XYZ file of C-alpha atoms in Angstrom:
444
model
C 44.614 86.513 94.321
C 45.248 86.672 90.569
C 44.277 90.323 90.454
C 46.624 91.091 93.315
C 49.563 89.500 91.517
C 48.781 91.427 88.328
C 48.493 94.664 90.307
C 51.839 94.097 92.021
C 53.533 93.370 88.702
C 52.022 96.457 87.139
C 53.110 98.742 89.945
C 56.634 97.354 89.887
C 57.045 97.921 86.163
C 55.394 101.313 86.313
C 58.263 102.466 88.459
C 60.653 101.893 85.563
C 58.608 104.074 83.253
C 58.945 107.372 85.077
C 59.489 110.101 82.550
C 58.147 108.085 79.639
C 54.623 109.397 80.053
C 53.553 112.895 79.153
C 51.173 114.658 81.537
C 47.987 116.275 80.268
C 47.584 119.991 79.838
C 44.730 121.591 81.728
C 41.565 122.071 79.719
C 41.505 125.407 77.917
C 45.245 126.018 78.293
C 46.372 124.659 74.953
C 46.278 121.513 72.870
C 45.258 118.265 74.496
C 48.459 116.328 75.059
C 48.315 112.604 74.411
C 50.769 109.722 74.238
C 50.879 106.983 71.648
C 52.687 103.829 72.739
C 54.214 102.070 69.744
C 56.268 98.859 69.400
C 58.810 97.947 66.730
C 58.300 94.219 66.143
C 60.045 93.856 62.766
C 63.195 94.894 60.898
C 63.566 98.304 59.329
C 63.123 101.986 60.081
C 59.668 101.849 61.635
C 60.580 104.134 64.551
C 61.744 106.887 62.192
C 58.613 106.472 60.077
C 56.471 106.808 63.193
C 58.188 110.110 63.989
C 57.369 111.377 60.509
C 53.724 110.324 60.855
C 53.172 111.947 64.243
C 54.933 115.148 63.166
C 52.460 115.510 60.286
C 49.505 114.814 62.597
C 50.583 117.516 65.019
C 51.110 120.021 62.197
C 47.610 119.414 60.838
C 45.784 119.106 64.178
C 46.728 122.077 66.397
C 44.105 121.127 68.972
C 46.058 117.959 69.821
C 49.722 117.379 70.622
C 50.633 113.715 70.273
C 53.870 112.201 71.511
C 55.050 108.835 70.217
C 56.614 106.686 72.942
C 58.640 103.677 71.814
C 57.771 100.638 73.941
C 59.857 97.736 72.546
C 58.335 94.478 71.330
C 54.630 93.600 71.252
C 55.011 91.747 74.557
C 56.887 94.700 76.111
C 54.160 97.063 74.943
C 51.462 95.012 76.654
C 53.416 94.949 79.908
C 54.090 98.701 79.852
C 50.510 99.561 78.928
C 49.168 97.469 81.777
C 51.636 99.037 84.165
C 50.561 102.522 83.103
C 46.884 101.625 83.537
C 47.552 100.235 87.008
C 49.501 103.375 87.887
C 46.537 105.544 86.864
C 48.374 107.122 83.925
C 47.269 105.189 80.853
C 48.563 106.240 77.448
C 45.843 107.724 75.274
C 46.395 105.299 72.402
C 48.467 102.175 71.828
C 49.491 100.195 68.767
C 48.714 96.856 70.372
C 49.303 93.361 69.005
C 45.917 92.453 67.538
C 45.657 89.191 69.467
C 46.042 90.840 72.889
C 42.691 92.613 72.717
C 40.593 89.700 73.993
C 42.751 89.277 77.089
C 42.667 93.032 77.751
C 38.893 93.131 77.331
C 38.520 90.272 79.818
C 40.621 92.302 82.271
C 38.544 95.495 81.664
C 41.566 97.348 80.301
C 40.059 98.572 77.016
C 37.725 101.400 76.056
C 34.671 100.185 74.165
C 34.730 102.250 70.959
C 31.028 101.863 70.086
C 29.990 105.226 71.581
C 32.810 107.099 69.818
C 31.760 105.554 66.504
C 28.110 106.472 67.144
C 29.091 110.048 68.053
C 30.518 110.392 64.541
C 27.053 109.679 63.157
C 27.902 106.290 61.738
C 27.363 102.651 62.627
C 29.719 99.913 63.695
C 29.005 98.097 60.462
C 29.869 101.099 58.292
C 32.957 101.910 60.340
C 34.292 98.346 60.210
C 33.326 98.104 56.560
C 36.382 100.201 55.713
C 38.674 97.339 56.679
C 39.353 93.928 55.162
C 36.884 91.412 56.672
C 39.720 89.091 57.748
C 40.875 91.728 60.264
C 37.602 92.206 62.066
C 37.799 88.992 64.101
C 40.578 90.454 66.238
C 38.916 93.889 66.560
C 35.370 92.950 67.586
C 34.600 91.244 70.893
C 31.056 90.359 71.902
C 29.744 92.480 69.008
C 31.492 95.635 70.252
C 34.472 97.345 68.649
C 37.588 97.463 70.830
C 40.327 97.989 68.245
C 40.938 99.640 64.875
C 43.200 97.717 62.444
C 46.349 99.745 61.809
C 49.244 97.716 60.504
C 48.588 94.116 59.758
C 50.470 91.245 58.305
C 50.423 87.710 57.070
C 53.434 85.406 56.954
C 55.043 85.094 53.530
C 57.516 82.784 51.831
C 60.517 84.831 50.681
C 62.674 83.305 47.924
C 66.122 84.334 46.678
C 65.254 84.185 42.975
C 68.885 84.242 41.830
C 69.807 81.224 43.937
C 66.672 79.400 42.824
C 67.679 79.821 39.177
C 71.225 78.629 39.984
C 69.670 75.469 41.458
C 67.577 74.874 38.345
C 64.321 76.027 39.995
C 61.800 78.462 38.527
C 61.159 81.303 41.028
C 58.056 82.349 39.082
C 56.543 78.994 40.086
C 57.220 78.896 43.852
C 56.561 75.772 45.941
C 52.864 75.251 46.638
C 53.034 72.384 49.147
C 55.205 71.293 52.055
C 56.541 68.450 49.902
C 57.573 70.893 47.174
C 59.076 73.271 49.714
C 61.124 70.438 51.231
C 62.364 69.511 47.751
C 63.309 73.138 47.009
C 65.107 73.425 50.354
C 67.156 70.297 49.595
C 68.191 71.666 46.201
C 69.046 75.062 47.661
C 71.169 73.791 50.548
C 74.916 73.903 49.856
C 77.591 71.987 51.787
C 81.385 71.902 51.859
C 82.214 68.674 53.621
C 80.315 68.708 56.913
C 79.861 72.479 56.819
C 76.662 74.044 55.461
C 77.443 77.176 53.430
C 73.857 77.901 52.397
C 70.624 76.811 54.095
C 67.596 75.992 51.984
C 64.994 77.471 54.356
C 64.888 79.354 57.679
C 61.825 79.857 59.894
C 61.977 82.129 62.970
C 61.299 80.867 66.475
C 61.531 83.291 69.374
C 58.854 84.508 71.784
C 55.896 85.868 69.808
C 57.213 84.876 66.357
C 57.414 81.191 67.318
C 53.752 80.972 68.276
C 52.708 82.776 65.094
C 54.739 80.367 62.967
C 53.270 77.365 64.763
C 49.784 78.729 64.150
C 50.717 79.234 60.480
C 51.949 75.673 60.028
C 49.071 74.168 62.014
C 46.498 76.011 59.908
C 48.323 74.955 56.721
C 48.093 71.406 58.054
C 44.312 71.674 58.333
C 44.109 72.302 62.069
C 43.003 74.863 64.605
C 45.223 76.461 67.219
C 42.530 77.659 69.627
C 38.785 78.083 70.106
C 37.870 81.222 68.155
C 34.590 81.535 70.077
C 35.845 81.055 73.638
C 39.001 82.286 75.347
C 39.637 79.195 77.479
C 40.697 76.488 75.002
C 43.803 75.750 72.927
C 44.486 72.678 70.796
C 48.201 72.030 71.200
C 48.118 68.242 71.656
C 46.397 67.437 68.366
C 47.364 65.511 65.208
C 47.415 68.669 63.060
C 49.821 70.467 65.380
C 51.941 67.339 65.816
C 52.249 67.137 62.038
C 53.233 70.790 61.832
C 55.932 70.578 64.487
C 57.204 67.249 63.160
C 57.628 68.705 59.656
C 59.465 71.746 61.023
C 61.705 69.489 63.109
C 62.338 67.202 60.130
C 63.682 70.147 58.130
C 66.375 70.415 60.833
C 67.018 66.898 62.090
C 66.128 64.679 59.116
C 66.650 66.722 55.941
C 69.245 69.114 57.407
C 68.092 72.009 55.233
C 67.137 74.403 58.070
C 69.606 75.874 60.601
C 69.539 73.937 63.884
C 67.998 75.524 66.950
C 65.366 78.168 67.581
C 66.361 81.199 65.502
C 65.022 84.732 66.274
C 63.379 86.744 63.493
C 66.214 89.286 63.003
C 68.733 86.456 62.606
C 66.525 84.861 59.954
C 66.172 88.076 57.934
C 69.913 88.755 58.247
C 70.653 85.240 57.020
C 68.369 85.753 54.020
C 69.782 89.189 53.154
C 73.365 87.902 53.422
C 72.620 84.924 51.170
C 73.142 82.382 53.941
C 69.522 81.207 53.626
C 67.894 80.890 50.201
C 64.285 80.970 51.493
C 62.605 82.141 54.685
C 59.158 82.433 56.205
C 58.688 85.904 57.674
C 56.093 88.634 58.137
C 55.164 90.938 55.287
C 56.114 93.606 57.829
C 59.729 92.898 56.866
C 59.075 93.358 53.142
C 60.308 96.950 52.892
C 63.457 95.991 54.809
C 64.109 93.166 52.336
C 63.337 95.406 49.355
C 65.753 98.078 50.622
C 68.601 95.728 51.521
C 68.565 92.662 49.260
C 71.364 92.809 46.660
C 69.689 90.091 44.644
C 66.384 89.406 42.929
C 63.748 87.994 45.250
C 60.170 86.772 45.140
C 57.447 86.496 47.771
C 54.770 83.825 47.702
C 51.904 82.292 49.675
C 52.814 80.048 52.586
C 52.839 76.495 51.118
C 50.158 74.102 52.347
C 50.098 70.527 53.490
C 46.298 70.198 53.678
C 44.973 73.677 52.825
C 46.054 77.254 52.179
C 45.489 79.178 55.391
C 47.395 81.787 57.407
C 46.752 83.741 60.601
C 46.437 87.499 60.668
C 49.286 89.264 62.444
C 50.239 92.824 63.230
C 48.512 95.374 65.399
C 45.402 97.414 66.064
C 45.042 100.836 67.625
C 43.328 100.791 71.008
C 42.324 103.311 73.683
C 43.088 102.000 77.183
C 40.487 102.231 79.930
C 40.609 105.017 82.478
C 41.168 108.061 80.268
C 39.688 111.534 80.767
C 37.066 112.479 78.150
C 39.242 115.101 76.421
C 42.121 112.659 75.974
C 39.778 109.948 74.783
C 38.381 112.318 72.153
C 41.875 113.412 71.083
C 43.015 109.780 70.845
C 40.015 108.958 68.670
C 40.928 111.844 66.350
C 44.466 110.464 66.054
C 43.272 106.891 65.449
C 40.855 107.895 62.694
C 43.578 109.967 61.001
C 46.181 107.178 61.204
C 43.765 104.629 59.721
C 42.432 106.862 56.933
C 43.021 105.603 53.380
C 45.838 108.059 52.662
C 47.790 107.484 55.887
C 47.124 103.759 55.838
C 48.576 103.636 52.324
C 51.600 105.738 53.309
C 52.354 103.539 56.314
C 52.096 100.396 54.174
C 54.550 101.763 51.626
C 56.945 102.842 54.383
C 56.932 99.621 56.406
C 55.790 96.661 54.292
C 52.700 95.923 56.393
C 49.619 95.768 54.231
C 47.106 98.593 54.542
C 44.004 97.424 56.463
C 41.818 100.172 54.993
C 40.649 98.798 51.639
C 40.289 102.273 50.110
C 44.037 102.756 50.570
C 44.577 100.599 47.505
C 42.589 103.024 45.359
C 44.706 106.079 46.178
C 46.844 107.235 43.221
C 50.131 106.926 45.126
C 49.317 103.347 46.145
C 48.252 102.331 42.639
C 51.538 103.664 41.287
C 53.501 101.954 44.081
C 51.913 98.551 43.434
C 52.599 98.846 39.723
C 56.280 99.299 40.559
C 56.348 96.829 43.482
C 53.997 93.931 42.726
C 55.526 91.973 45.634
C 53.426 94.171 47.960
C 50.252 92.566 46.568
C 50.966 89.059 47.847
C 49.961 89.601 51.479
C 46.729 91.268 50.366
C 45.925 88.415 47.979
C 46.585 85.949 50.795
C 43.824 87.599 52.884
C 41.305 85.404 51.077
C 42.605 82.481 53.169
C 43.455 84.430 56.331
C 41.833 83.803 59.693
C 41.939 85.614 63.073
C 45.057 85.494 65.202
C 45.286 83.297 68.295
C 43.676 85.069 71.272
C 42.793 83.671 74.691
C 42.640 84.611 78.322
C 46.283 85.318 79.282
C 47.369 85.174 75.667
C 51.085 85.657 76.278
C 51.577 82.980 78.986
C 49.419 80.512 77.052
C 51.446 81.205 73.927
C 54.711 80.799 75.835
C 53.503 77.454 77.199
C 53.776 76.238 73.604
C 56.809 78.263 72.539
C 58.985 76.950 75.365
C 58.288 73.388 74.240
C 58.763 74.121 70.519
C 62.160 75.634 71.282
C 63.170 72.444 73.085
C 62.243 70.427 69.994
C 64.094 72.676 67.559
C 67.133 72.573 69.855
C 67.091 68.759 69.737
C 66.190 68.307 73.399
C 62.679 66.885 73.097
C 60.466 64.956 70.679
C 57.434 66.746 69.161
C 54.795 64.451 70.686
C 56.159 64.791 74.229
C 56.601 68.551 73.806
C 53.030 69.154 72.662
C 51.591 67.031 75.473
C 53.578 69.114 77.955
C 52.498 72.358 76.282
C 48.835 71.344 76.443
C 49.112 70.440 80.122
C 50.776 73.757 80.969
C 48.270 75.779 78.928
C 45.302 74.018 80.501
C 46.701 74.961 83.895
C 47.166 78.588 82.818
C 43.603 78.728 81.499
C 42.065 77.018 84.528
C 41.049 80.213 86.424
C 39.185 81.582 83.393
C 37.406 78.298 82.800
C 36.493 78.097 86.476
C 34.869 81.541 86.221
C 33.109 80.923 82.911
C 32.670 77.491 81.373
C 32.793 75.619 84.683
C 30.707 78.084 86.661
C 27.206 76.841 87.253
C 24.259 78.944 88.346
């Protein structure tokens, strides 16, 4: 029954994608034509940068002709990829949110990359050894490689350094704890009568971003968001998550230093750039956008802790969907290896603000020079020492939305944190029930 519903959804959406997919050339008649689905989940000129990257690939690889197909948000990209797979016309490669891979592997929608790695005469260990260890948890499932880290992120604390100095704060010594951050936010909030003219802090909450921020705060509060070893458990109704959501809500309702309501990511970055918010928590993927548009001095810092320093990995991996012909699979693998090479990984990081997952990227001359001129780009990399895998379960998106819907109610003043998290846990348990029935609850 579940499969039938997924199939019907996929076929329905596939109908809206007519014309978006390129069709393969016949073998021997020219370059192998492949599509790359790519999302744009953050601010900036990522779509234009992608065009530049693919143009260079095609110029240097005449045996392959790649076409970049914009697919919207991370969630949109998952929906469109699944629809294309169901329609029998999968894209050859996809920049997929790193935490969707487990769900796709459970649904048999991914190509296992082990044989492609072995065909190159190397091992999984050597291949993965190129990338920061913190990224491998979202790329390896059951000891097999299903994704290649491409552009990855951690959340950062962005600070308007000019406004901090005006408030008597030292931006070179950013807040280290939630208590210090609350104090900074109070000092940075400006009011004229009942009207707030400058918010101390803004944290985004919209689908996708909201779950990532809740995972960030929960981890900083010493907790876990989900079972990293099993795709059927989340820990929404727990003291650590209650503390995280209560602190976030207190910034709005008690301290009145955070804009009321659930604010989408673009609104948060716009508020920071315009000077309406003096601090924000946002992805390092927005760093280039901030660097290019801020008319003031700014600083980036680790996410402050309550119990411990810890952040989730974000961003995306490159995947090859299941169901491809061998020539397209080979061409996609060529593209993926080129895009994740040290030189291209470094270029993409400089262009977008995401950190480069390939460690050798940071030894390239252009990257060394860039970091000397832009030390703010080092912070996300330094924070990898305390980074952990990104939330991933069976039906990742619905399970995440089970929480996000409730968090939005809290931030909009319509529900208390404890009641919201109990409701989120109940809804998530229901969503996860089929997987548990087929795995943890299934007896021989």
